[in-house]
Each structure stands twice: as structure tokens, then as C-alpha cells.
Coordinates of C-alpha atoms in Angstrom, one line a residue:
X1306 CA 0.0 0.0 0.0
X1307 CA 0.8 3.4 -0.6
X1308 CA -0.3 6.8 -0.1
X1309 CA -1.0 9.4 -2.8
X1310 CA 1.0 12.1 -3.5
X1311 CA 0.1 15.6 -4.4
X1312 CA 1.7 17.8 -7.0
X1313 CA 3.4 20.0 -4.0
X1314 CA 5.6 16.2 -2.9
X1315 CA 2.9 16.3 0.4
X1316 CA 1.1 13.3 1.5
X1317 CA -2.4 13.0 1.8
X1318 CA -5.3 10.9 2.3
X1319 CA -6.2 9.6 -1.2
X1320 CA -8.2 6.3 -2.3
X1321 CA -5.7 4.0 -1.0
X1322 CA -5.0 5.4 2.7
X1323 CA -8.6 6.8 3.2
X1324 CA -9.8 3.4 2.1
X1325 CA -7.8 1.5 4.7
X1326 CA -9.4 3.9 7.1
X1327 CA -13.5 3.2 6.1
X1328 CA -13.0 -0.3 6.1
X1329 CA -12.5 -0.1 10.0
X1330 CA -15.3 1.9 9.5
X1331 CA -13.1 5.1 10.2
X1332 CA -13.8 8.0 8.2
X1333 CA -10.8 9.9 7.3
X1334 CA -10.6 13.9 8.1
X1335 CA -9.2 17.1 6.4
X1336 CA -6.8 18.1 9.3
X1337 CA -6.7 21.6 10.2
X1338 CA -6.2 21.6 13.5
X1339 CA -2.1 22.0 12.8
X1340 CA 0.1 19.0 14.2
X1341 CA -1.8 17.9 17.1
X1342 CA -1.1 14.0 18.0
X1343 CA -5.0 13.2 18.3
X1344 CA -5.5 13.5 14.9
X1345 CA -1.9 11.6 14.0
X1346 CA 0.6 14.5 13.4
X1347 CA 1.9 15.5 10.1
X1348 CA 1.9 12.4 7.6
X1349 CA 5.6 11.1 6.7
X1350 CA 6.6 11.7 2.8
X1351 CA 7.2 9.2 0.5
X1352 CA 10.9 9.0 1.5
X1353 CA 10.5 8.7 4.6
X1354 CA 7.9 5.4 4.3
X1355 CA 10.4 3.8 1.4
X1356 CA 13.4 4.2 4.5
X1357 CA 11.1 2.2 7.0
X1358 CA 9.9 0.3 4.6
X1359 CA 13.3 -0.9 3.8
X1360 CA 14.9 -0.7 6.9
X1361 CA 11.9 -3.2 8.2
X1362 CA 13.1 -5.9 6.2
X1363 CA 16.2 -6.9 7.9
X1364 CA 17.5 -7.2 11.0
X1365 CA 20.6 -5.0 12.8
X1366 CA 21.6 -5.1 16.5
X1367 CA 19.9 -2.5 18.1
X1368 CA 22.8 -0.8 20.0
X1369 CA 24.7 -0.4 16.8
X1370 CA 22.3 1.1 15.0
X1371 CA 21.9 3.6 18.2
X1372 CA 25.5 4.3 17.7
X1373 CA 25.5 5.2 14.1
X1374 CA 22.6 7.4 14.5
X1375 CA 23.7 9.2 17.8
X1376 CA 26.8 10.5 15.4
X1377 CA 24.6 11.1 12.4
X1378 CA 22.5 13.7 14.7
X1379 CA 25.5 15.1 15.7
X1380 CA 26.3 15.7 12.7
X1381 CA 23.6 17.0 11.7
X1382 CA 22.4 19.3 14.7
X1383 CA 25.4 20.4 16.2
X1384 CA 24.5 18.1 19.5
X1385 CA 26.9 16.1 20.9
X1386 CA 24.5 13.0 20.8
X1387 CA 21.5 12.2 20.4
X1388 CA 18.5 9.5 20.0
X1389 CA 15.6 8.4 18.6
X1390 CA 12.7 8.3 21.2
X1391 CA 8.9 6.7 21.2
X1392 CA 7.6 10.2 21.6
X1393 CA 8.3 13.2 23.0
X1394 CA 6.8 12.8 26.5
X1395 CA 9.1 9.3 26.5
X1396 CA 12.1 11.6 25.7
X1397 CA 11.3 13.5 28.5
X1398 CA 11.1 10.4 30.8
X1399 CA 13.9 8.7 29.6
X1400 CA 15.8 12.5 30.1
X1401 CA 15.1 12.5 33.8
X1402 CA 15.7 8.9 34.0
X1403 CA 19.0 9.5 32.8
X1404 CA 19.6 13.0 35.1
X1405 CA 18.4 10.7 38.3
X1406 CA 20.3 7.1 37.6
X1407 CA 22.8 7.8 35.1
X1408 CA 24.3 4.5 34.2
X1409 CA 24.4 2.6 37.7
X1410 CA 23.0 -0.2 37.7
X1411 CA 21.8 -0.2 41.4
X1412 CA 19.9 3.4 40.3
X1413 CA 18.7 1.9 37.0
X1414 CA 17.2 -0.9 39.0
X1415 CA 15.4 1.3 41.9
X1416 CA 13.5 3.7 39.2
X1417 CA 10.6 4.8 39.7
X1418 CA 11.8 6.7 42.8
X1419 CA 9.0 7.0 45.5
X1420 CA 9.2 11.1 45.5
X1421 CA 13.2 11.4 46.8
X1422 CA 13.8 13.4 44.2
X1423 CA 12.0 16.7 42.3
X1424 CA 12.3 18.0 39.0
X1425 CA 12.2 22.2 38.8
X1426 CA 9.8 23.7 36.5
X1427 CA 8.8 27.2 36.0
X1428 CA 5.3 28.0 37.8
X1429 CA 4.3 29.7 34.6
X1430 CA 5.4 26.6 32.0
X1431 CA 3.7 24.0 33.5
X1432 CA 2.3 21.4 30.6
X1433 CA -0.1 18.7 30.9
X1434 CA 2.5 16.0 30.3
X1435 CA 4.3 16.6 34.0
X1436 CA 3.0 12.7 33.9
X1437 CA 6.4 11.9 32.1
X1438 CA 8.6 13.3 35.1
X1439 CA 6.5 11.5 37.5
X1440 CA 6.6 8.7 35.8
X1441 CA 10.2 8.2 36.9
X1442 CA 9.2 8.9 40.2
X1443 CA 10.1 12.7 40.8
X1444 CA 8.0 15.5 42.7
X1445 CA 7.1 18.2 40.3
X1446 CA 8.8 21.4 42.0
X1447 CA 7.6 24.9 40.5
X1448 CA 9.7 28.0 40.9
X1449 CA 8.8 31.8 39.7
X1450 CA 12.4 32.7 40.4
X1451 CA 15.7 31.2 39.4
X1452 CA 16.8 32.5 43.0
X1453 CA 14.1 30.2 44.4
X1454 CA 16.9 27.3 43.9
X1455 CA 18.6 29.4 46.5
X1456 CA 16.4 27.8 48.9
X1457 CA 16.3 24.0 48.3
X1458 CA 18.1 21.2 49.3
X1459 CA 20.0 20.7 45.8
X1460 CA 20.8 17.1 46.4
X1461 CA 17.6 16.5 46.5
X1462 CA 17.1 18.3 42.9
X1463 CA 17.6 15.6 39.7
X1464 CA 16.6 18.4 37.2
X1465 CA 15.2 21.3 35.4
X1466 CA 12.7 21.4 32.5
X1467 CA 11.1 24.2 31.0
X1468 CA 9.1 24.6 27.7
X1469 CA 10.7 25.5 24.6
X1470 CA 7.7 27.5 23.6
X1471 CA 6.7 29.1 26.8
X1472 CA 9.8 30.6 27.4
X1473 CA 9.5 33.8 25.9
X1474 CA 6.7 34.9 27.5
X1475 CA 7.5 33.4 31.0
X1476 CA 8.8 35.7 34.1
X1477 CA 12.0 33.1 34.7
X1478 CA 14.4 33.9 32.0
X1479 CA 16.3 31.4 30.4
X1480 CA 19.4 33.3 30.7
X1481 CA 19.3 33.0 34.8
X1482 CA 17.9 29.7 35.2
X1483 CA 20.7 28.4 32.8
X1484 CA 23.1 30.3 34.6
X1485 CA 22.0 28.7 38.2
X1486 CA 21.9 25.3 36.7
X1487 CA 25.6 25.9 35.6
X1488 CA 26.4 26.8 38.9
X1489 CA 24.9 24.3 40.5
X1490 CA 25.5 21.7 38.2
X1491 CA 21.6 20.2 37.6
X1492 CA 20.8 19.4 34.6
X1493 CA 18.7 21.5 32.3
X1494 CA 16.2 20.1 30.0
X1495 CA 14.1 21.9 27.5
X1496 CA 11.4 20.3 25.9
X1497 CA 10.9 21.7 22.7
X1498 CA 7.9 19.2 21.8
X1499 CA 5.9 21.8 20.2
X1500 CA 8.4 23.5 18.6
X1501 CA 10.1 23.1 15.1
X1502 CA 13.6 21.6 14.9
X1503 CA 16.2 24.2 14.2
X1504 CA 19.6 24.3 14.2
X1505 CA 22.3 25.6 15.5
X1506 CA 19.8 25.4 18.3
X1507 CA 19.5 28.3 20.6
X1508 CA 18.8 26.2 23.8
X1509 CA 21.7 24.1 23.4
X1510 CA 23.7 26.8 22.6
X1511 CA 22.7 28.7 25.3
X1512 CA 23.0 26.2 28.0
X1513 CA 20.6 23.9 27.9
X1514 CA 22.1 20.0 28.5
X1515 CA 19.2 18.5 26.5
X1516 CA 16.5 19.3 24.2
X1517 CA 13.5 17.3 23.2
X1518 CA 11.7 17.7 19.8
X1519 CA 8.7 15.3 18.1
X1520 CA 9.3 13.1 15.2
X1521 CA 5.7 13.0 14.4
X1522 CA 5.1 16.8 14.2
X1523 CA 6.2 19.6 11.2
X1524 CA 9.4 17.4 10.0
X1525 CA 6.6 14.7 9.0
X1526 CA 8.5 11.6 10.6
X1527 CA 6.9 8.9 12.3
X1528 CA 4.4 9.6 14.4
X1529 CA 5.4 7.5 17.2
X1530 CA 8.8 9.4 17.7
X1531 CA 11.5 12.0 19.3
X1532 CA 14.6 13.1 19.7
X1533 CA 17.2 13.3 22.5
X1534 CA 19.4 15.4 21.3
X1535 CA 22.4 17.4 23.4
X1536 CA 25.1 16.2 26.4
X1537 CA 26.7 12.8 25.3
X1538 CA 26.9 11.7 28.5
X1539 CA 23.3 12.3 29.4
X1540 CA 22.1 10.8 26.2
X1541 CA 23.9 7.8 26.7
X1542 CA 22.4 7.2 30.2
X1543 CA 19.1 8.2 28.7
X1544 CA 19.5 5.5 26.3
X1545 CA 20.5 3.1 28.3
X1546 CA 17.6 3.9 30.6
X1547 CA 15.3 2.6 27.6
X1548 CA 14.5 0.2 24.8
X1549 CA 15.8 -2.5 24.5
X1550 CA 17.7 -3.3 27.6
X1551 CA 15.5 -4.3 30.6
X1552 CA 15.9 -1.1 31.9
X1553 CA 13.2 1.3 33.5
X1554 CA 12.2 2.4 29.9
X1555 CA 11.4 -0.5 28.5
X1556 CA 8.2 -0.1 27.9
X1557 CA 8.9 2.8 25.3
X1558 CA 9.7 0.7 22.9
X1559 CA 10.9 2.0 19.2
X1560 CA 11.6 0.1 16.2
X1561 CA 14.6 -0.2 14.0
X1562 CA 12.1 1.5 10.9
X1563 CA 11.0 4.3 13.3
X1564 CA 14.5 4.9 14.2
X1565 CA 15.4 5.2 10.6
X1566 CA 12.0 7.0 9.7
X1567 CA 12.7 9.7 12.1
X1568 CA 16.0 10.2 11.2
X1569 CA 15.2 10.8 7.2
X1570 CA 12.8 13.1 8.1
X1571 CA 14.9 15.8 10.3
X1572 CA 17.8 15.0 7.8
X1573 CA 14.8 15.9 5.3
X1574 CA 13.9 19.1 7.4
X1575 CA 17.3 20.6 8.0
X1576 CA 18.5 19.7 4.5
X1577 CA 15.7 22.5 2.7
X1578 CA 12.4 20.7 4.0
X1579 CA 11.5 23.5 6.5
X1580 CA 12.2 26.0 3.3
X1581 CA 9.7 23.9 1.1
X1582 CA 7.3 23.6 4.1
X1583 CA 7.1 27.1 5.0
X1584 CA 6.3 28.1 1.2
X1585 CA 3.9 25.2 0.5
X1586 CA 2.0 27.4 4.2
X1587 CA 2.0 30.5 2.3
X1588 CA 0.9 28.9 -0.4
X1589 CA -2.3 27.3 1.5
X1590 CA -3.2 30.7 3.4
X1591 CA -2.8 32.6 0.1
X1592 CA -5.6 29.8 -1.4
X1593 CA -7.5 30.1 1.6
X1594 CA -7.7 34.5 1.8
X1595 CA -8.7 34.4 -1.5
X1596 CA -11.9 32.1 -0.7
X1597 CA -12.5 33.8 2.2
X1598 CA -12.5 37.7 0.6
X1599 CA -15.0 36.5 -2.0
X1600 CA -17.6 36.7 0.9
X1601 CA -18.8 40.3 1.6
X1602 CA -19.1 40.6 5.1
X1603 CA -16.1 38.1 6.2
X1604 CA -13.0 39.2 8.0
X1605 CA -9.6 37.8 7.2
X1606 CA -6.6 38.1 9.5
X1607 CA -3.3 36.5 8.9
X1608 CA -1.5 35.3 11.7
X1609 CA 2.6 35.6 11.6
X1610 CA 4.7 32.4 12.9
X1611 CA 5.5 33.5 17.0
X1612 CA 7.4 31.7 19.5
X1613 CA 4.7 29.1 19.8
X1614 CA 4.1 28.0 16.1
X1615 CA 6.8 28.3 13.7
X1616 CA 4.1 28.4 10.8
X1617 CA 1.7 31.0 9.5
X1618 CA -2.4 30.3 9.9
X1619 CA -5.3 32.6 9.4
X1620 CA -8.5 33.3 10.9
X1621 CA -11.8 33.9 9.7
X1622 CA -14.4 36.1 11.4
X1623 CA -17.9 37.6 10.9
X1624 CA -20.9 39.2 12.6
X1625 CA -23.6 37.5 14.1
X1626 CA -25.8 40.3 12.5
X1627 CA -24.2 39.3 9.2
X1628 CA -23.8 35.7 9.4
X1629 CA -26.3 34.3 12.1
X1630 CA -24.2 31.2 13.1
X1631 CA -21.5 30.5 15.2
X1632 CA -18.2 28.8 15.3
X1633 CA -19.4 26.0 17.3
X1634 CA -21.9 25.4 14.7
X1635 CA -19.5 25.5 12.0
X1636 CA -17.0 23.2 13.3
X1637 CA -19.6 20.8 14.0
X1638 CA -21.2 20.9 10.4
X1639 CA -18.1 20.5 8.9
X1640 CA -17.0 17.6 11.1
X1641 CA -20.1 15.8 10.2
X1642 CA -19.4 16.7 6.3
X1643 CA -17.9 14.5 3.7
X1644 CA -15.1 15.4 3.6
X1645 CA -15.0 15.7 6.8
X1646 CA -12.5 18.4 7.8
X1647 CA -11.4 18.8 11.7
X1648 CA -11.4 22.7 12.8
X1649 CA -9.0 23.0 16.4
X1650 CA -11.8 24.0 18.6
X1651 CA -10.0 25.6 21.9
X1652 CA -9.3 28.1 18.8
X1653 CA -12.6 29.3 18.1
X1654 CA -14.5 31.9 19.3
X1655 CA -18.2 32.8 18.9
X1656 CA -17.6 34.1 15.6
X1657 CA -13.6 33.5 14.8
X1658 CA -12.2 30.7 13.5
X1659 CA -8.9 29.9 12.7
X1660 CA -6.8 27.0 10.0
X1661 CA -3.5 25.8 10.5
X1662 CA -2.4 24.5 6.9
X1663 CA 0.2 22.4 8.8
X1664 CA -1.1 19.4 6.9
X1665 CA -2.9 20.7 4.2
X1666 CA -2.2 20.3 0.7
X1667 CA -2.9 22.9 -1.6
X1668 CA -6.0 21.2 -3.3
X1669 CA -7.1 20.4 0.6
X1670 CA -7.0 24.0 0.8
X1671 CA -9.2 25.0 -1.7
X1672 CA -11.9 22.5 -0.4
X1673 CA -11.4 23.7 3.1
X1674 CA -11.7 27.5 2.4
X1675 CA -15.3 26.6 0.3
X1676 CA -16.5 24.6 2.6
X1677 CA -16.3 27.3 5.7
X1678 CA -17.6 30.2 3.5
X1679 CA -20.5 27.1 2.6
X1680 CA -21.4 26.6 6.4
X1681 CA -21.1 30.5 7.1
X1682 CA -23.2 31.9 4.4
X1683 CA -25.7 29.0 3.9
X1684 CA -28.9 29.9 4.3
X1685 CA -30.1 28.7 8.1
X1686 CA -32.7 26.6 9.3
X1687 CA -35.8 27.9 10.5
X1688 CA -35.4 29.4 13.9
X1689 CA -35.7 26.5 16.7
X1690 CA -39.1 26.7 19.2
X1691 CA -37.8 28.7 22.0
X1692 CA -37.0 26.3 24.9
X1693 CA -39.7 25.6 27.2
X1694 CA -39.7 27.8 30.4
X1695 CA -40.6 25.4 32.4
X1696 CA -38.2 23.9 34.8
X1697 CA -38.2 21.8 38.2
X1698 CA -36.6 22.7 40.9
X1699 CA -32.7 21.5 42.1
X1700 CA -31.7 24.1 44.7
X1701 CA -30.1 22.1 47.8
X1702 CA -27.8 19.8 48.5
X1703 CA -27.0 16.3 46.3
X1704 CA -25.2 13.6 46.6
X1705 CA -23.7 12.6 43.7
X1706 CA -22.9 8.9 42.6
X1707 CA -20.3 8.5 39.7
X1708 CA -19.5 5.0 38.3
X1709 CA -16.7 5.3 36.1
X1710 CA -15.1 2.6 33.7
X1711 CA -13.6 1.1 37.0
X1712 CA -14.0 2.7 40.5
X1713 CA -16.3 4.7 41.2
X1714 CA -16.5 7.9 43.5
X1715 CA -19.2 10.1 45.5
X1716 CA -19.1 13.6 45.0
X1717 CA -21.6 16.1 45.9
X1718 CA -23.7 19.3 44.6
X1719 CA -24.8 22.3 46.4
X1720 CA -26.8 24.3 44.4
X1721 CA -28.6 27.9 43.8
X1722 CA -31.6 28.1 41.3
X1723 CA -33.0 31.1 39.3
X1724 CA -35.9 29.8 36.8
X1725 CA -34.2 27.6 34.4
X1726 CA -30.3 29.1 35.6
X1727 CA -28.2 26.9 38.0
X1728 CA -25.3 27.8 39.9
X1729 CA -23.1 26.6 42.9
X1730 CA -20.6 24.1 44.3
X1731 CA -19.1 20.8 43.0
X1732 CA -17.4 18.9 45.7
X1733 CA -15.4 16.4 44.8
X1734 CA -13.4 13.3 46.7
X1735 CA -10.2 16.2 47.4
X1736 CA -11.4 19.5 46.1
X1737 CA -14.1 21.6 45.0
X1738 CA -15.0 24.6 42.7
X1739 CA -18.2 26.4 41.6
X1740 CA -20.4 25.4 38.4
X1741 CA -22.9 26.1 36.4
X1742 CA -25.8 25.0 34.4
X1743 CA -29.3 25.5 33.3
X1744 CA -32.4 23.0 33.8
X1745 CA -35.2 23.0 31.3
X1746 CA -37.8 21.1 32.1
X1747 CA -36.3 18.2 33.6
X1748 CA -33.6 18.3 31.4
X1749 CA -29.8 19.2 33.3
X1750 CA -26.6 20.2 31.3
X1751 CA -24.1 21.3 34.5
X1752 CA -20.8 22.3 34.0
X1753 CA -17.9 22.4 36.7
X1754 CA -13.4 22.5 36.6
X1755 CA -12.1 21.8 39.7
X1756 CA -8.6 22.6 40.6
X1757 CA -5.9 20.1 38.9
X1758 CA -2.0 19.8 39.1
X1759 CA -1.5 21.1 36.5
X1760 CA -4.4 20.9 34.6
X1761 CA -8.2 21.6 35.7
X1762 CA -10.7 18.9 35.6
X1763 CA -13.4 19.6 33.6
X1764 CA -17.0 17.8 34.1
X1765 CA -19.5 18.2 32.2
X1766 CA -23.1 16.3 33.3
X1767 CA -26.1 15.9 31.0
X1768 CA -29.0 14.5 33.3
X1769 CA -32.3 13.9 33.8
X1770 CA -35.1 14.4 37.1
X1771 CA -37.1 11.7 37.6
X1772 CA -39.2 11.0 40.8
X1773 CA -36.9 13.0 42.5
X1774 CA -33.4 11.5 41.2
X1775 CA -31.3 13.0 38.7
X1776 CA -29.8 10.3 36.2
X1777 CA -27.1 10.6 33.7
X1778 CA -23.8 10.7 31.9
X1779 CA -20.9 13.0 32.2
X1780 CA -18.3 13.7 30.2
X1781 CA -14.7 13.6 31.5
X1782 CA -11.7 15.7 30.6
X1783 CA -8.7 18.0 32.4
X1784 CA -8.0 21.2 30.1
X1785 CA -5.6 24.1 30.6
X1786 CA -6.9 28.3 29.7
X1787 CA -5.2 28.2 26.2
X1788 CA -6.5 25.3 25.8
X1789 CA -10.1 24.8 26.8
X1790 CA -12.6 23.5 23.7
X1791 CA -14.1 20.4 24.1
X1792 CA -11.5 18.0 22.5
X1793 CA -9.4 18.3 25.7
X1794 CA -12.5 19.0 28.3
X1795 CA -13.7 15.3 27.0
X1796 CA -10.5 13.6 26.8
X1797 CA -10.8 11.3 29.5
X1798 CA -14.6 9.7 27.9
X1799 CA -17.4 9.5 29.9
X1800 CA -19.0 7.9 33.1
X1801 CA -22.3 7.0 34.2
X1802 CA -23.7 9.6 37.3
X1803 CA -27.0 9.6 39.4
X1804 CA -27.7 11.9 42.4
X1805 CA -30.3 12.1 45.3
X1806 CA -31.0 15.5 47.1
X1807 CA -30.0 14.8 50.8
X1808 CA -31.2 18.8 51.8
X1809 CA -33.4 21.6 49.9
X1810 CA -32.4 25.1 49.8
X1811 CA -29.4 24.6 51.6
X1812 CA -25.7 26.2 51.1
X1813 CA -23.8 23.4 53.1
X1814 CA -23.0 20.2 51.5
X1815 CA -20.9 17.3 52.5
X1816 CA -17.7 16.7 51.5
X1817 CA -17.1 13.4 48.6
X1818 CA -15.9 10.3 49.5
X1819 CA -14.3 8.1 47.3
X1820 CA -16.1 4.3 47.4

């Protein structure tokens, strides 16, 4: 099998891999959402495939070929060392791994640590895949000041990682908290995940000791994949801290192809690929301003590459007295299209949205760019009948019975009514936090984050009152500010809830128990 090719050397979803997708009863997307790993990154090029393809056919010993390939990316990225990982958030375990146990074999053998150690981040770069550092069994530590080092027991410190692309607009700068680190010789990592590979690179350069990047995003490798890249001595023991020894890492397993894969791609992407990518961008949002200007009444803005995204995107916007639909509406119709194209929804705002032609092809573009000025300036429906003002009544206290795919928990409601409005206090097994809702009829939707470390956890119940018992689902998620649209407030699926009123118009409630 094979995957078509479009005129600008970009892979797409043609007959051949869209078919493999519908007969698993998968329908294949238009992805505009830029590189984001739910919808399976950038897709490799042909190159890339023919290398694994190839390299899938024999056999080599593994630490050999981790030898060759540690030079070649010093060769190519000005790194001392480096390897191929499965994944960023693997790199960044297999990093701290390396900063807590080095090579000794009693260390090796004892990981995950049971909290002895922490790993420093910056209390304004914290990401929602701290999982990776506990993984290894290190406290997350956050600091706002590089001075705040000052003040902890440094033995007791394995390492510091900050985020490539939060840097720039953090309150630590890099320049001091390299500078401590130096001084007192902890590691630094940057995990530059998010970021496009480029070299000389200014972390490494400017004192970072490692520095993570995905395989799977803009340099099109495999999807499954990292890199390692910076001290040889620290990318050694990160190595050796994974595949294929029986080491701690073990379970991030990469193959011999993906190893290959990822290394033709950022060979690809230093070698002129990044040049061609960045033009075959322009190229999309050129396509996609012209489609949108040819509807009076739309707003075009394009947005410049920035610390965070290394290519350019553009927005659409409108007027609800114009256009009487909104973005949520739009994304939705066009999800449910054929094609179906995929719109990044923590983007979007009630009239704004906004396509990354990360992996769009320039005939994707076209079809993207008619189908939004389709949804926006189709005629609508007729108006829907106005909700029914009914409503019964919820104020009090609840207990609240979740049963999730395994466990289950009690959590509790107190809540404030006005007509059809709700409002007031989810208390969960450890914390609790206000929400919101709206009852009509007997119909609830609520809506509730509680406080998270580091991510808040979003709930989200659809229920119904019957005979005094509310009964329902709720969808699950955790979700950062920048990034709060449904895809991430629903990551985590969905459980099954019911709730009894223990008091009525009544601010106290009790405190959940887990069960």
C-alpha cells in the first residue's frame, strides 16, 4: 500500500489510505487543526515510508544502529549525541531517568523513585504532560524565580525542565535559570515538543544540556517518535535507561524502521524541508484568503509564525448580524461533512475561527476554504421553538454517585436556582470549585473545573429528574486556559452519574468520599 502524492511532494489521504481507514469503519478527516497528535501529526513523505519500509526488512543489533545514528545527529544538529525516542513525553522520561540514575545499575534498578527526588519547573510553563517526570518517580517542583533554587536542598534536585515555547513569554528567563543550573550543576532540560527543529539550536547553545523535539510533528517523521538530542553523557544514560535493555524504559519501545523514519525526516527538514514547508504554508493561506474575501461581510486576518508556532495560519471572522451562526456550529457541520474536515476547537470563538495548513495540501486548501464560506453563508434553518420555560426545581444539597469505567466515587452538589439558571458548588473526593448549568424542564446540562495539578478537571453532566433522582452521563476531561474547547475538556470519555438530594435550599453540602 501506498499513499497518494500531491503535485506539491505532500502526502495526503487519497483512495488508497482513506480506504484502509472506512474499512474499519473510520472516516478519514481534512486536518486543520495543525500538528496535534490526536489527529496523528503530520503524515511522513514518501521518503521517509520507502526508509522504514526498507529498513523493516532486515535485522541489525539494536545498539549499533543507536550508535550510528547518535553520530549522524550530531552531525547533523550540532549536539553532541543524540536518540531516537517513542515520543516526546518518552524523551522526557527517559531525560530524567538519565539525570536521576545515570548508568548505575543499582539506580537503574530502583527507578521509579518514591518522591526522593524533584524536577524544577517554572510556575508559569507548566504542561499537561508533567505525567512523564512523574513517571520516573520525581515530585514536580515549581519555581517563579531562578533565586528560588537558592532555597532547596540541591541534592535533592535531579533536574530542570522548561518549555521551549513558553519561554518567551515566562517571568524566569532562560538566561538565569541556565546560569544557576551551571552553577549548580543540575541538569537543564528543554522540551521543545511543540516546537520546530532548528539548528544551531538556541537552547543548546545557550545552556541547555538536553533538548527534546517530536518526530511526528512539522518534519513529517513517524508519528510514534522523538529526539534526544544534546550532552553525550546524558544521552547515553538516557538510552540506556530505555529500549531494548530491561531497563526502567522498556516499555517505550521504538523500532529499528521508526528509528530510521525519524532520522530521514529531520535529515529531510534541515536539508531544505522546513524551506519547502514554510512556502507550501504561504501557499495554502494565500488559497484560503482568497476564498474567504470572496464573501462580503467576512474578516480575514493572517496570523505571523511567534514563539509558539513556527508556521503561519489565518482566521476567519464575521458578525452575528451578518452571518447568524457561530463557530461551534460551523465546526460541527463540517465535522459531520464529507469530507470531513477537523477545525481546532480551543481556537474558536463565537464568531472567529482559525486554519492551521500544517497538513494541508494545496488542493485540501481549496476545499477547506469553500466549505467554511459554505457553512457561514448557507442559508439557516428555520429558527428552533424557543425552549420551554418550564423547569423543576434543584436548589439544595445532592449527593452525587459516579461509576466510572472502574471505580467509582461520591461527589456532591450544592446548588442555587433562578428559573431555568443553576449555579453553585461541586465537591469532589479532594477538592471543590463552583459550576454552572441551566435545567429546562427536567432536562440538566451542568458544567464544573475543579482545581488540577496542573491541569483543571473539567465535568461536564447531562442529566435527567425523575421521581426525584437526577440520572445521567458526564463527560470527563482536564483542560488548561489556552486550551479549553471540548476535545481536551472530553479527553478522558465519559461515566455514568446519578444523584439524590440529601437537603433543599441549603448552602452546606458534605464533602465526597471516594467508594
Amino acid at each position: 500500500m501506498s499513499l497518494d502524492i500531491d503535485c506539491d511532494g505532500v502526502p495526503h489521504d487519497g483512495p488508497a489510505a482513506g480506504q484502509v481507514f472506512r474499512d474499519l469503519g473510520v472516516e478519514p478527516i481534512i486536518n486543520c487543526t495543525g500538528v496535534r497528535s490526536s489527529y496523528g501529526g503530520c503524515n511522513p513523505t514518501r521518503s521517509v515510508l520507502a526508509a522504514m519500509e526498507a529498513s523493516g526488512r532486515g535485522f541489525v543489533i539494536l545498539n549499533e544502529l543507536a550508535e550510528a545514528i547518535g553520530r549522524k545527529l550530531a552531525a547533523l544538529t550540532g549536539a553532541e549525541w543524540g536518540l531516537v525516542t517513542a515520543g516526546s513525553a518518552a524523551g522526557v522520561s527517559q531525560a530524567v531517568a538519565a539525570c536521576v540514575a545515570g548508568n548505575d545499575p543499582e539506580k537503574m534498578l530502583k527507578l521509579p523513585l518514591r518522591g526522593e527526588k524533584a524536577v524544577v519547573v517554572a510556575a508559569d510553563q507548566r504542561m499537561a504532560y508533567e505525567h512523564a517526570i512523574r513517571a520516573v518517580g520525581c515530585m514536580v517542583l515549581p519555581i517563579g524565580r531562578a533565586s528560588d533554587l537558592d532555597q532547596l536542598p540541591i541534592e535533592d534536585i535531579a533536574a530542570i525542565c522548561v518549555v521551549a515555547s513558553d519561554i518567551p513569554k515566562s517571568v524566569l528567563p532562560f538566561e538565569e535559570i541556565a546560569l544557576r543550573s551551571r552553577q549548580l550543576r543540575i541538569p537543564l532540560i528543554v522540551d521543545g515538543a511543540g516546537e520546530a527543529p532548528k539548528f544551531p539550536n538556541v537552547w543548546l547553545r545557550n545552556g541547555a544540556d538536553l533538548l527534546i523535539h517530536s518526530g511526528g510533528k512539522y518534519i513529517s517523521g513517524p508519528q510514534s517518535t522523538g529526539f534526544l538530542l544534546g550532552s553525550e553523557r546524558l544521552c547515553r544514560a538516557a538510552y540506556l535507561n530505555g529500549p531494548p535493555g530491561q531497563s526502567f524504559g522498556r516499555s517505550m519501545k521504538v523500532g529499528k524502521d521508526e528509528i530510521i523514519g525519524a532520522y530521514v525526516a529531520l535529515e529531510q527538514w534541515v536539508m531544505g524541508g522546513a524551506a519547502r514547508a514554510m512556502e507550501r504554508w504561504r501557499d495554502c493561506i494565500t488559497i484560503l484568503k482568497r476564498e474567504f474575501l470572496s464573501v462580503p461581510g467576512l474578516a480575514v486576518e493572517e496570523i505571523e509564525p511567534d514563539f509558539a508556532f513556527c508556521n503561519p495560519r489565518i482566521a476567519a471572522s464575521w458578525s452575528i448580524k451578518t452571518f447568524p451562526i457561530d463557530a461551534e456550529a460551523i465546526a460541527e457541520k463540517l465535522a459531520n461533512a464529507r469530507p470531513r474536515i477537523v477545525l481546532r476547537d480551543c481556537w474558536q470563538r463565537s464568531q472567529r475561527i482559525v486554519v492551521d495548513p500544517t497538513n494541508l495540501t494545496k488542493v485540501e486548501a481549496k476545499i477547506v476554504g469553500r466549505s467554511i464560506i459554505h457553512a457561514v453563508a448557507e442559508r439557516p434553518l428555520a429558527p428552533a421553538a424557543p425552549p420551554q420555560e418550564d423547569f423543576e426545581e434543584l436548589a439544595g444539597a445532592w449527593q452525587v454517585f459516579i461509576d466510572f469505567l472502574h471505580g467509582s466515587a461520591v461527589h456532591g452538589f450544592v446548588l442555587l436556582q433562578d428559573g431555568q439558571n443553576i449555579w453553585g458548588t461541586h465537591i469532589s473526593t479532594e477538592v471543590s470549585s463552583n459550576c454552572r448549568g441551566k435545567i429546562v424542564g427536567p432536562q440538566l446540562k451542568l458544567f464544573s473545573q475543579l482545581p488540577g495539578d496542573p491541569l483543571g478537571l473539567d465535568y461536564e453532566f447531562d442529566g435527567t429528574l425523575r421521581e426525584g433522582s437526577l440520572t445521567g452521563v458526564v463527560h470527563l476531561g482536564a483542560s488548561a486556559a489556552k486550551y479549553s474547547g471540548l476535545t481536551f475538556k472530553r479527553q478522558f470519555g465519559r461515566a455514568s452519574w446519578r444523584a439524590k438530594r440529601t437537603r433543599t435550599n441549603h448552602t452546606d453540602g458534605d464533602k465526597g468520599a471516594s467508594r
